[in-house]
mmCIF file of C-alpha atoms in Angstrom:
data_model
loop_
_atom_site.group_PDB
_atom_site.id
_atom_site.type_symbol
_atom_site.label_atom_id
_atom_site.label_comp_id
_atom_site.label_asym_id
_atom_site.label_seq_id
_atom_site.Cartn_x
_atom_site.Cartn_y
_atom_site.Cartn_z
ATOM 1 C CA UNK A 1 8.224 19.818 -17.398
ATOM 2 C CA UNK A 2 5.734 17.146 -17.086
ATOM 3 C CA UNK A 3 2.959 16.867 -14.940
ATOM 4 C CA UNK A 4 1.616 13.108 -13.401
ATOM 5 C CA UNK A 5 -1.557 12.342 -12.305
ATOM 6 C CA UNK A 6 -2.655 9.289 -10.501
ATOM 7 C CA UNK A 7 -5.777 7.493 -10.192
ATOM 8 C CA UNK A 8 -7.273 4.471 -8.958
ATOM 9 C CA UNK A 9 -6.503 3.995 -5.008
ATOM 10 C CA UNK A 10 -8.959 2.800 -2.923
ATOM 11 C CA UNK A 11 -10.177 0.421 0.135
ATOM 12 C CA UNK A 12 -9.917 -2.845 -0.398
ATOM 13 C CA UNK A 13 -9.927 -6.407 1.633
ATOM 14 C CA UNK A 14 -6.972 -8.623 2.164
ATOM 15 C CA UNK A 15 -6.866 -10.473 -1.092
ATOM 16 C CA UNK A 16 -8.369 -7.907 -3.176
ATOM 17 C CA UNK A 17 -6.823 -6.634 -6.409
ATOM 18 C CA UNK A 18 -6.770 -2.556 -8.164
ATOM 19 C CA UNK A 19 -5.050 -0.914 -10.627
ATOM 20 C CA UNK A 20 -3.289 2.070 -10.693
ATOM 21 C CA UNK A 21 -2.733 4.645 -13.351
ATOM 22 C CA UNK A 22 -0.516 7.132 -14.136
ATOM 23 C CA UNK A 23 -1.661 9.833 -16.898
ATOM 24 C CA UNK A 24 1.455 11.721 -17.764
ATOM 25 C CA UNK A 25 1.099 15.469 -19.777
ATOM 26 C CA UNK A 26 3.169 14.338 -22.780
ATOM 27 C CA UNK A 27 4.761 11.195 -24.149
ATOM 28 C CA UNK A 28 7.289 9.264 -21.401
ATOM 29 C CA UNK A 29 8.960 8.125 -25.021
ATOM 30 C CA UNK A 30 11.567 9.889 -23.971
ATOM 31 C CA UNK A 31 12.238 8.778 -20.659
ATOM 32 C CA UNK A 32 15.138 6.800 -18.698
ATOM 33 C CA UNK A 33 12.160 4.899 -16.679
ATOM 34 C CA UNK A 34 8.978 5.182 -15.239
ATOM 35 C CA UNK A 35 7.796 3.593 -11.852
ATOM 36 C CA UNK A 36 5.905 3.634 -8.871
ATOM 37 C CA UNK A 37 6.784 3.871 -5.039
ATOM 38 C CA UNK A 38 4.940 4.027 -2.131
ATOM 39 C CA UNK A 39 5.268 5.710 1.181
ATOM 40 C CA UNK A 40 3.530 4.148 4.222
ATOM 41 C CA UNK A 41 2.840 6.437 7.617
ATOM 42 C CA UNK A 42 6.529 6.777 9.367
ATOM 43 C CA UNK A 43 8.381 5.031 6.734
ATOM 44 C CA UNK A 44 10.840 6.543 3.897
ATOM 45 C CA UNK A 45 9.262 6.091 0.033
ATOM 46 C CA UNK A 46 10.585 2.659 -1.356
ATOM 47 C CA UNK A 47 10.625 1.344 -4.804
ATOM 48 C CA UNK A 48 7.711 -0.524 -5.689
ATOM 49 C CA UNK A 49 8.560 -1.193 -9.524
ATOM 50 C CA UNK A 50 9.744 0.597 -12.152
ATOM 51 C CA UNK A 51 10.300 0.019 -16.265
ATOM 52 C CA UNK A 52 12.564 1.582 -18.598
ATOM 53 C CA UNK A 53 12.472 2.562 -21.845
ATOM 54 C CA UNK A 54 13.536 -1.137 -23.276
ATOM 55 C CA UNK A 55 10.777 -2.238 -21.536
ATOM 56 C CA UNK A 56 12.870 -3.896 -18.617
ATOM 57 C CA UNK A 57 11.042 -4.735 -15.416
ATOM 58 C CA UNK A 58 12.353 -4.158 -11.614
ATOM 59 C CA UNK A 59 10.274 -5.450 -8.800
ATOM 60 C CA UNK A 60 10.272 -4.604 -4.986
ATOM 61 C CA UNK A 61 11.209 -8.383 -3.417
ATOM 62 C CA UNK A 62 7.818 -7.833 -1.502
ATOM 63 C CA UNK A 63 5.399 -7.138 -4.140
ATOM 64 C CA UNK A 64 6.841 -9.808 -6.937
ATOM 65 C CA UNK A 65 4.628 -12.241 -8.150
ATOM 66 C CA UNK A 66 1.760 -9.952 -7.062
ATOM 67 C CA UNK A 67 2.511 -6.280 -8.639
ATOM 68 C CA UNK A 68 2.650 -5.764 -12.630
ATOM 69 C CA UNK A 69 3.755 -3.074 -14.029
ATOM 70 C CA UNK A 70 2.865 -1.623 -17.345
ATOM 71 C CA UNK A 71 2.942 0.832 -20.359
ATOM 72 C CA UNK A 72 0.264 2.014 -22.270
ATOM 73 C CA UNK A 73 0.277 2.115 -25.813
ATOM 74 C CA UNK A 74 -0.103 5.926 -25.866
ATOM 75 C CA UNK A 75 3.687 6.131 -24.027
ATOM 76 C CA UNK A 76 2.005 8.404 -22.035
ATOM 77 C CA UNK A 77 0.900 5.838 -19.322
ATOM 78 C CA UNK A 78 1.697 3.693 -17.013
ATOM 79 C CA UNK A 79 -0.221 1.145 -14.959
ATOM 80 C CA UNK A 80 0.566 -0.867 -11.729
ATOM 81 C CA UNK A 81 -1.655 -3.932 -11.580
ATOM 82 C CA UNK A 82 -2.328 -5.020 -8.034
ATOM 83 C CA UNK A 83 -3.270 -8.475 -6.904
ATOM 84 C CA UNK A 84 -3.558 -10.678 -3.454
ATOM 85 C CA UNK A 85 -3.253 -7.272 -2.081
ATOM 86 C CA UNK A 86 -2.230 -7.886 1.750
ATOM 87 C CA UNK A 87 -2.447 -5.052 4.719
ATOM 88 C CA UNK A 88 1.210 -4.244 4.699
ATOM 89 C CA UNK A 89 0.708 -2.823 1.303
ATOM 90 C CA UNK A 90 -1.274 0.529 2.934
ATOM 91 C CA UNK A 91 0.355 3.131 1.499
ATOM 92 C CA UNK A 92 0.105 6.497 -0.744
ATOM 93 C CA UNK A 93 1.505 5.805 -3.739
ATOM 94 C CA UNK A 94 3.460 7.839 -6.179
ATOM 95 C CA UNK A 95 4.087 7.617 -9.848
ATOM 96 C CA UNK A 96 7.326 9.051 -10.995
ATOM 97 C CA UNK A 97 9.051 9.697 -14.208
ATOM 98 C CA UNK A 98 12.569 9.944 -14.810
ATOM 99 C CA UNK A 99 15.106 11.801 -16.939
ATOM 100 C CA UNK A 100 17.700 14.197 -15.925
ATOM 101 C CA UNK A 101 15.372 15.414 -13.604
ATOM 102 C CA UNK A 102 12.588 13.277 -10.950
ATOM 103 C CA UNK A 103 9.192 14.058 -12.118
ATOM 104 C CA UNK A 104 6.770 12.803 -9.226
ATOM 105 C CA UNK A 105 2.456 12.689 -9.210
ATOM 106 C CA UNK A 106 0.443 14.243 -6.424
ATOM 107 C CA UNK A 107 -0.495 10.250 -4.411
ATOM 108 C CA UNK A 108 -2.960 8.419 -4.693
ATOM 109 C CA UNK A 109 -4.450 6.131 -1.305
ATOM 110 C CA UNK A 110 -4.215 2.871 -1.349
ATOM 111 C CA UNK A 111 -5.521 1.170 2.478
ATOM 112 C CA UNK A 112 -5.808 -2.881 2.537
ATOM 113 C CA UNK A 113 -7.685 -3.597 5.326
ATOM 114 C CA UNK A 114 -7.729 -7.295 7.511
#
């Protein structure tokens, strides 16, 4: 079992940057890939990016160029970099962790306002 934790939503103007991070209970050595989606109010989750254990990148078409994502040295984190944030980006956020099984944090707010 592994338990996520999120940090580092927030309000922020058009244009704006934050980072995410995503504090995971043991190492994410392991692990087929670790990622990030995000659900916004009366839409399905999507993808936002993910990396696997090679180190591989995978974007969202909408957030590339903008969104980089990241390991920690520990292997026990991962980051999502946020820049030229833009309203459509409003959305809870989710880290998630993948093996045979989904693991999935609790959200964290993100709101880009006009």
């Amino acid at each position: 079992q592994v338990q996520l934790v999120e940090s580092g939503g927030g309000l922020v103007q058009a244009g704006g940057s934050l980072r995410l991070s995503c504090a995971a209970s043991r190492s994410m050595f392991t692990m087929n890939s670790m990622g990030w989606y995000r659900q916004a109010p009366g839409k399905q989750r999507e993808l936002v990016a993910t990396i696997i254990s090679g180190g591989r990148t995978n974007y969202a078409d909408s957030v590339k160029g903008r969104f980089t994502i990241s390991r920690g040295n520990a292997k026990n984190t991962v980051y999502l970099q946020m820049n030229s944030l833009k309203p459509e980006d409003t959305a809870v956020y989710y880290c998630n962790a993948k093996d045979i099984l989904d693991f999935w944090g609790q959200g964290t707010q993100v709101t880009v306002s006009s």
